[in-house]
């Protein structure tokens, strides 16, 4: 197992933060905080609770323009193409309930506003690498998944977490494509879910998360291909059964359960060695674990017999 000793990038924060976010950055620096962000005033206008930027995870690349992130999407419930943003905006975002169930001590049903109020919000600038070889860098607002785990208390017998997307036929035309195994279901091991990088996303660019990006709530594990990041979640289930996930069910020879980013393991139909940045179109080398090996490589040291990379 290849374990990265240091981050494979080395850009100072000043080269990462775009002009539009520098104001918030200066403000936080002036406060002497170790975390940067847009600050409470801006957050309140947006409907998001105050969230400071956590600088522990420098993305090493320039933040992708918001317009590109919010208009080029994968959300098959709204169509199997990238221009689903207008259709997705028809999906009501309130009221919204997320059930946390299965092998936990305290199953819960959260209204989204309740979750926003009670979870420790922060902003993280994370890279996202789609299995289709495009990539982006986004300032997400949300909370570490482990905070939710601490509330519901998984039983020691729970081994996996399963994430399920809403099924709303009246606004999701893609559901009529009945050959897809709806609902969109994703999952990971408990250890992966408890990793500090695993993040529940409720906002982007200092605003509530737009429906096309998975509003009001989606998951994100930045070291895995983007298809692992279930959008518009309604159920989070703790179980001892490994789920067969959406793409795995559809094309098991191309997509698996683990889906960790690896430049050396190619998709059967294209290379994974390079990635194209949304917005600039720049081509860059793909990084092992999408550059997050320092945080996650240890999760896989005893799993050499698993198909970890597709
Ligand atoms: N979640 C659902 N419910 N439906 C989807 O089609 N697509 C996935 C993932 N989550 C998808 C989903 C894929 S393939 C990617 S790359 C990311 O969402 C894209 O997220 P974005 O549109 O915010 O870039």
Coordinates of C-alpha atoms and ligand atoms in Angstrom, one line a residue:
X1 CA 0.0 0.0 0.0
X2 CA 1.4 3.4 -1.0
X3 CA 1.1 5.8 1.9
X4 CA 1.6 9.5 1.2
X5 CA 3.8 11.1 3.7
X6 CA 2.9 14.7 2.9
X7 CA 0.4 16.6 0.8
X8 CA 1.2 16.2 -2.9
X9 CA 0.6 19.9 -3.5
X10 CA 2.3 22.9 -2.1
X11 CA 0.4 26.1 -3.0
X12 CA 0.1 28.8 -0.4
X13 CA -3.4 29.7 0.7
X14 CA -3.1 33.1 -1.0
X15 CA -2.9 31.4 -4.4
X16 CA -5.9 29.3 -3.7
X17 CA -8.5 31.8 -2.6
X18 CA -10.1 33.8 -5.4
X19 CA -10.5 37.5 -5.1
X20 CA -14.2 37.3 -4.2
X21 CA -13.5 35.4 -1.1
X22 CA -10.5 37.4 0.1
X23 CA -12.7 39.9 2.0
X24 CA -14.0 37.1 4.3
X25 CA -10.5 35.7 4.6
X26 CA -9.1 39.0 5.8
X27 CA -11.9 39.4 8.2
X28 CA -11.2 36.1 9.8
X29 CA -7.5 36.8 9.9
X30 CA -8.2 40.1 11.6
X31 CA -10.1 38.1 14.3
X32 CA -7.0 36.0 14.7
X33 CA -8.9 32.8 13.9
X34 CA -7.3 29.7 12.7
X35 CA -10.3 29.1 10.4
X36 CA -11.2 31.3 7.6
X37 CA -14.6 32.1 6.1
X38 CA -17.2 34.5 5.0
X39 CA -18.3 35.4 8.5
X40 CA -21.6 35.3 10.4
X41 CA -23.3 38.3 8.8
X42 CA -23.0 36.9 5.2
X43 CA -24.0 33.5 6.4
X44 CA -27.2 34.7 8.0
X45 CA -28.4 36.4 4.8
X46 CA -27.9 33.2 2.9
X47 CA -30.1 31.1 5.3
X48 CA -27.0 29.1 6.4
X49 CA -25.8 29.2 10.1
X50 CA -22.5 30.9 10.6
X51 CA -19.6 28.8 9.3
X52 CA -15.9 29.6 9.3
X53 CA -13.6 28.1 6.8
X54 CA -11.5 25.1 8.1
X55 CA -8.1 25.5 6.6
X56 CA -6.8 22.0 7.6
X57 CA -7.6 20.8 4.0
X58 CA -6.0 23.2 1.5
X59 CA -7.3 22.1 -1.9
X60 CA -4.0 23.0 -3.7
X61 CA -6.0 24.3 -6.7
X62 CA -8.0 27.4 -7.6
X63 CA -11.7 27.4 -6.6
X64 CA -13.9 26.6 -9.6
X65 CA -16.3 29.4 -10.6
X66 CA -19.7 29.0 -9.0
X67 CA -21.5 29.2 -12.3
X68 CA -19.7 26.2 -13.7
X69 CA -20.3 24.1 -10.5
X70 CA -24.0 25.0 -10.5
X71 CA -24.7 24.5 -14.3
X72 CA -22.7 21.3 -15.1
X73 CA -24.1 18.5 -13.0
X74 CA -24.7 14.8 -12.7
X75 CA -28.1 14.1 -11.2
X76 CA -29.7 11.3 -13.2
X77 CA -33.1 11.7 -11.4
X78 CA -33.4 14.8 -13.6
X79 CA -32.0 13.4 -16.8
X80 CA -28.9 11.6 -18.0
X81 CA -27.0 14.7 -19.2
X82 CA -25.3 17.7 -17.6
X83 CA -27.8 20.5 -18.0
X84 CA -30.3 19.5 -15.4
X85 CA -30.0 22.6 -13.2
X86 CA -33.3 24.2 -14.3
X87 CA -35.2 21.0 -13.9
X88 CA -33.7 20.4 -10.5
X89 CA -34.7 23.8 -9.3
X90 CA -38.3 22.5 -9.3
X91 CA -37.5 20.2 -6.5
X92 CA -38.9 21.7 -3.2
X93 CA -36.2 22.1 -0.6
X94 CA -38.5 22.8 2.4
X95 CA -39.9 21.0 4.3
X96 CA -37.2 18.3 4.1
X97 CA -36.7 15.4 6.5
X98 CA -33.7 13.1 6.8
X99 CA -34.3 9.8 8.6
X100 CA -31.3 8.2 10.4
X101 CA -32.2 4.6 11.1
X102 CA -31.0 1.0 11.3
X103 CA -28.3 -0.2 13.7
X104 CA -28.1 2.8 15.9
X105 CA -28.9 3.4 19.6
X106 CA -30.9 6.5 18.9
X107 CA -32.7 6.5 15.5
X108 CA -33.7 10.1 14.6
X109 CA -35.8 12.0 12.1
X110 CA -34.3 15.4 11.5
X111 CA -36.0 18.4 9.9
X112 CA -33.4 20.1 7.7
X113 CA -33.6 23.3 9.7
X114 CA -33.1 21.4 12.9
X115 CA -29.9 19.7 11.5
X116 CA -28.6 23.1 10.3
X117 CA -29.1 24.5 13.8
X118 CA -27.6 21.7 15.8
X119 CA -24.7 20.5 13.8
X120 CA -21.2 22.2 14.0
X121 CA -21.1 24.1 10.7
X122 CA -17.9 24.8 8.9
X123 CA -16.7 25.6 5.4
X124 CA -14.3 23.2 3.7
X125 CA -12.8 23.8 0.3
X126 CA -12.7 20.3 -1.2
X127 CA -11.7 18.8 -4.6
X128 CA -14.3 16.6 -6.3
X129 CA -13.1 14.2 -9.0
X130 CA -15.8 12.6 -11.1
X131 CA -15.2 9.2 -12.5
X132 CA -15.8 10.7 -15.9
X133 CA -12.4 12.5 -15.5
X134 CA -13.6 16.1 -14.9
X135 CA -12.9 17.8 -11.6
X136 CA -13.7 20.8 -9.5
X137 CA -12.8 22.7 -6.3
X138 CA -15.8 23.9 -4.2
X139 CA -16.2 25.8 -0.9
X140 CA -18.8 23.6 0.7
X141 CA -20.6 24.4 3.9
X142 CA -21.7 21.5 6.2
X143 CA -20.6 19.4 9.1
X144 CA -18.3 16.4 9.7
X145 CA -20.4 13.2 9.4
X146 CA -18.9 12.0 12.7
X147 CA -20.9 14.7 14.5
X148 CA -24.1 13.0 13.3
X149 CA -22.7 9.6 14.3
X150 CA -22.1 10.9 17.8
X151 CA -25.8 11.8 18.1
X152 CA -27.3 8.6 16.8
X153 CA -24.6 6.2 18.2
X154 CA -24.1 3.3 15.8
X155 CA -24.2 -0.1 17.4
X156 CA -20.9 -2.0 17.5
X157 CA -22.5 -4.5 15.1
X158 CA -23.0 -1.8 12.4
X159 CA -20.5 -2.1 9.6
X160 CA -21.8 0.1 6.8
X161 CA -23.7 3.4 6.2
X162 CA -26.1 3.6 3.3
X163 CA -27.2 6.9 1.8
X164 CA -30.5 7.2 -0.1
X165 CA -31.7 10.0 -2.3
X166 CA -35.3 11.2 -2.4
X167 CA -37.7 9.7 -5.0
X168 CA -40.0 12.5 -6.2
X169 CA -41.6 11.4 -9.5
X170 CA -43.6 14.6 -9.9
X171 CA -40.4 16.7 -10.3
X172 CA -37.8 14.0 -11.4
X173 CA -38.3 13.1 -15.0
X174 CA -35.3 10.8 -14.9
X175 CA -37.2 8.3 -12.7
X176 CA -39.2 7.3 -15.8
X177 CA -36.0 5.7 -17.1
X178 CA -37.0 2.5 -15.3
X179 CA -33.8 0.6 -16.2
X180 CA -31.9 2.6 -13.6
X181 CA -32.0 0.9 -10.1
X182 CA -33.8 3.8 -8.2
X183 CA -33.6 5.1 -5.6
X184 CA -30.0 6.3 -6.0
X185 CA -28.2 4.5 -3.2
X186 CA -24.6 4.9 -2.1
X187 CA -22.6 3.7 0.9
X188 CA -19.3 3.2 2.7
X189 CA -17.9 1.4 5.7
X190 CA -18.3 2.8 9.2
X191 CA -14.6 3.5 9.3
X192 CA -14.8 5.5 6.1
X193 CA -17.9 7.4 7.4
X194 CA -16.1 8.2 10.7
X195 CA -13.0 9.6 8.9
X196 CA -12.6 13.3 9.5
X197 CA -12.9 14.1 5.7
X198 CA -16.4 12.6 5.4
X199 CA -18.7 15.6 5.2
X200 CA -22.4 16.3 5.0
X201 CA -22.9 19.3 2.7
X202 CA -25.7 21.8 3.1
X203 CA -24.2 24.8 1.3
X204 CA -21.8 26.0 -1.4
X205 CA -20.2 29.3 -2.0
X206 CA -21.7 30.7 1.3
X207 CA -25.3 29.9 0.2
X208 CA -27.7 27.1 0.7
X209 CA -26.8 24.1 -1.4
X210 CA -28.6 24.4 -4.8
X211 CA -30.9 21.5 -5.7
X212 CA -28.9 20.6 -8.7
X213 CA -25.9 20.1 -6.5
X214 CA -27.9 17.9 -4.1
X215 CA -29.7 20.4 -2.0
X216 CA -30.8 20.5 0.7
X217 CA -28.2 17.9 1.9
X218 CA -25.7 15.6 0.2
X219 CA -22.7 13.6 1.3
X220 CA -19.1 14.1 0.1
X221 CA -15.9 12.0 0.6
X222 CA -13.3 13.9 -1.5
X223 CA -10.9 10.9 -1.9
X224 CA -13.5 8.9 -3.8
X225 CA -15.0 9.4 -7.2
X226 CA -18.0 11.8 -7.2
X227 CA -20.6 9.1 -7.8
X228 CA -20.2 8.1 -4.2
X229 CA -21.6 11.4 -3.1
X230 CA -25.4 10.8 -2.9
X231 CA -27.5 13.9 -3.4
X232 CA -30.7 15.2 -1.8
X233 CA -30.6 12.6 0.9
X234 CA -33.7 11.4 2.8
X235 CA -32.4 8.3 4.5
X236 CA -29.2 7.4 6.2
X237 CA -29.1 3.8 7.3
X238 CA -26.6 1.9 9.5
X239 CA -26.4 -1.8 8.7
X240 CA -24.2 -4.9 8.9
X241 CA -24.9 -5.6 5.2
X242 CA -22.7 -4.2 2.5
X243 CA -25.0 -2.4 0.1
X244 CA -25.0 -2.9 -3.7
X245 CA -24.9 0.7 -4.8
X246 CA -26.5 2.4 -7.8
X247 CA -23.7 2.2 -10.4
X248 CA -22.5 -1.1 -9.1
X249 CA -25.9 -2.6 -9.7
X250 CA -26.0 -1.1 -13.2
X251 CA -22.5 -1.8 -14.4
X252 CA -20.5 -3.9 -12.0
X253 CA -17.7 -4.4 -14.4
X254 CA -17.1 -0.6 -14.5
X255 CA -18.1 0.7 -11.0
X256 CA -17.6 -0.8 -7.6
X257 CA -18.3 -0.2 -3.9
X258 CA -15.0 1.4 -3.0
X259 CA -14.3 3.8 -5.9
X260 CA -11.2 5.5 -4.5
X261 CA -9.5 7.8 -6.9
X262 CA -6.4 6.3 -8.5
X263 CA -4.6 7.6 -11.6
X264 CA -3.1 4.2 -12.4
X265 CA -6.3 2.2 -12.5
X266 CA -8.2 3.1 -15.6
X267 CA -11.9 2.9 -16.3
X268 CA -12.5 0.2 -18.9
X269 CA -13.4 2.9 -21.5
X270 CA -11.0 5.8 -20.6
X271 CA -7.8 6.7 -18.8
X272 CA -7.9 8.1 -15.2
X273 CA -4.4 9.5 -15.5
X274 CA -5.5 13.1 -16.1
X275 CA -8.5 15.2 -15.2
X276 CA -10.1 18.3 -16.8
X277 CA -10.9 21.2 -14.4
X278 CA -14.4 22.6 -14.8
X279 CA -14.3 26.3 -15.7
X280 CA -10.8 26.6 -17.1
X281 CA -10.7 23.3 -19.0
X282 CA -7.1 22.9 -17.8
X283 CA -5.8 19.3 -17.8
X284 CA -4.0 18.2 -14.6
X285 CA -2.6 14.9 -13.3
X286 CA -5.0 12.8 -11.3
X287 CA -3.7 12.2 -7.7
X288 CA -3.9 9.0 -5.7
X289 CA -6.9 9.3 -3.3
X290 CA -7.5 12.6 -5.1
X291 CA -4.6 14.0 -3.1
X292 CA -6.1 13.1 0.3
X293 CA -3.9 10.0 1.0
X294 CA -2.5 11.5 4.1
X295 CA -5.9 11.3 5.8
X296 CA -7.3 8.1 4.4
X297 CA -4.6 5.7 3.1
X298 CA -4.6 3.9 6.5
X299 CA -8.2 2.9 6.0
X300 CA -7.2 0.4 3.3
X301 CA -4.0 -1.2 4.6
X302 CA -5.8 -4.6 5.3
X303 CA -8.0 -4.6 2.3
X304 CA -5.6 -5.6 -0.5
X305 CA -8.0 -8.3 -1.8
X306 CA -10.8 -5.7 -2.4
X307 CA -11.3 -3.9 -5.7
X308 CA -10.5 -0.5 -4.0
X309 CA -10.1 1.7 -7.1
X310 CA -13.1 1.4 -9.4
Ligands
LIG1 N1 -26.6 11.6 -6.6 C1 -27.8 11.3 -7.2 N2 -28.9 11.1 -6.4 N3 -28.0 11.1 -8.5 C2 -26.9 11.2 -9.3 O1 -27.0 11.0 -10.6 N4 -24.5 11.7 -9.6 C3 -23.2 11.5 -8.9 C4 -23.1 12.3 -7.6 N5 -24.4 12.1 -6.8 C5 -25.6 11.6 -8.8 C6 -25.6 11.8 -7.4 C7 -22.1 11.9 -9.7 S1 -21.7 10.8 -11.0 C8 -21.3 12.9 -9.5 S2 -19.8 13.2 -10.3 C9 -21.7 14.0 -8.5 O2 -22.9 13.7 -7.9 C10 -21.8 15.3 -9.2 O3 -22.1 16.3 -8.3 P1 -22.3 17.8 -8.8 O4 -23.4 17.8 -9.8 O5 -22.5 18.7 -7.6 O6 -21.0 18.2 -9.5

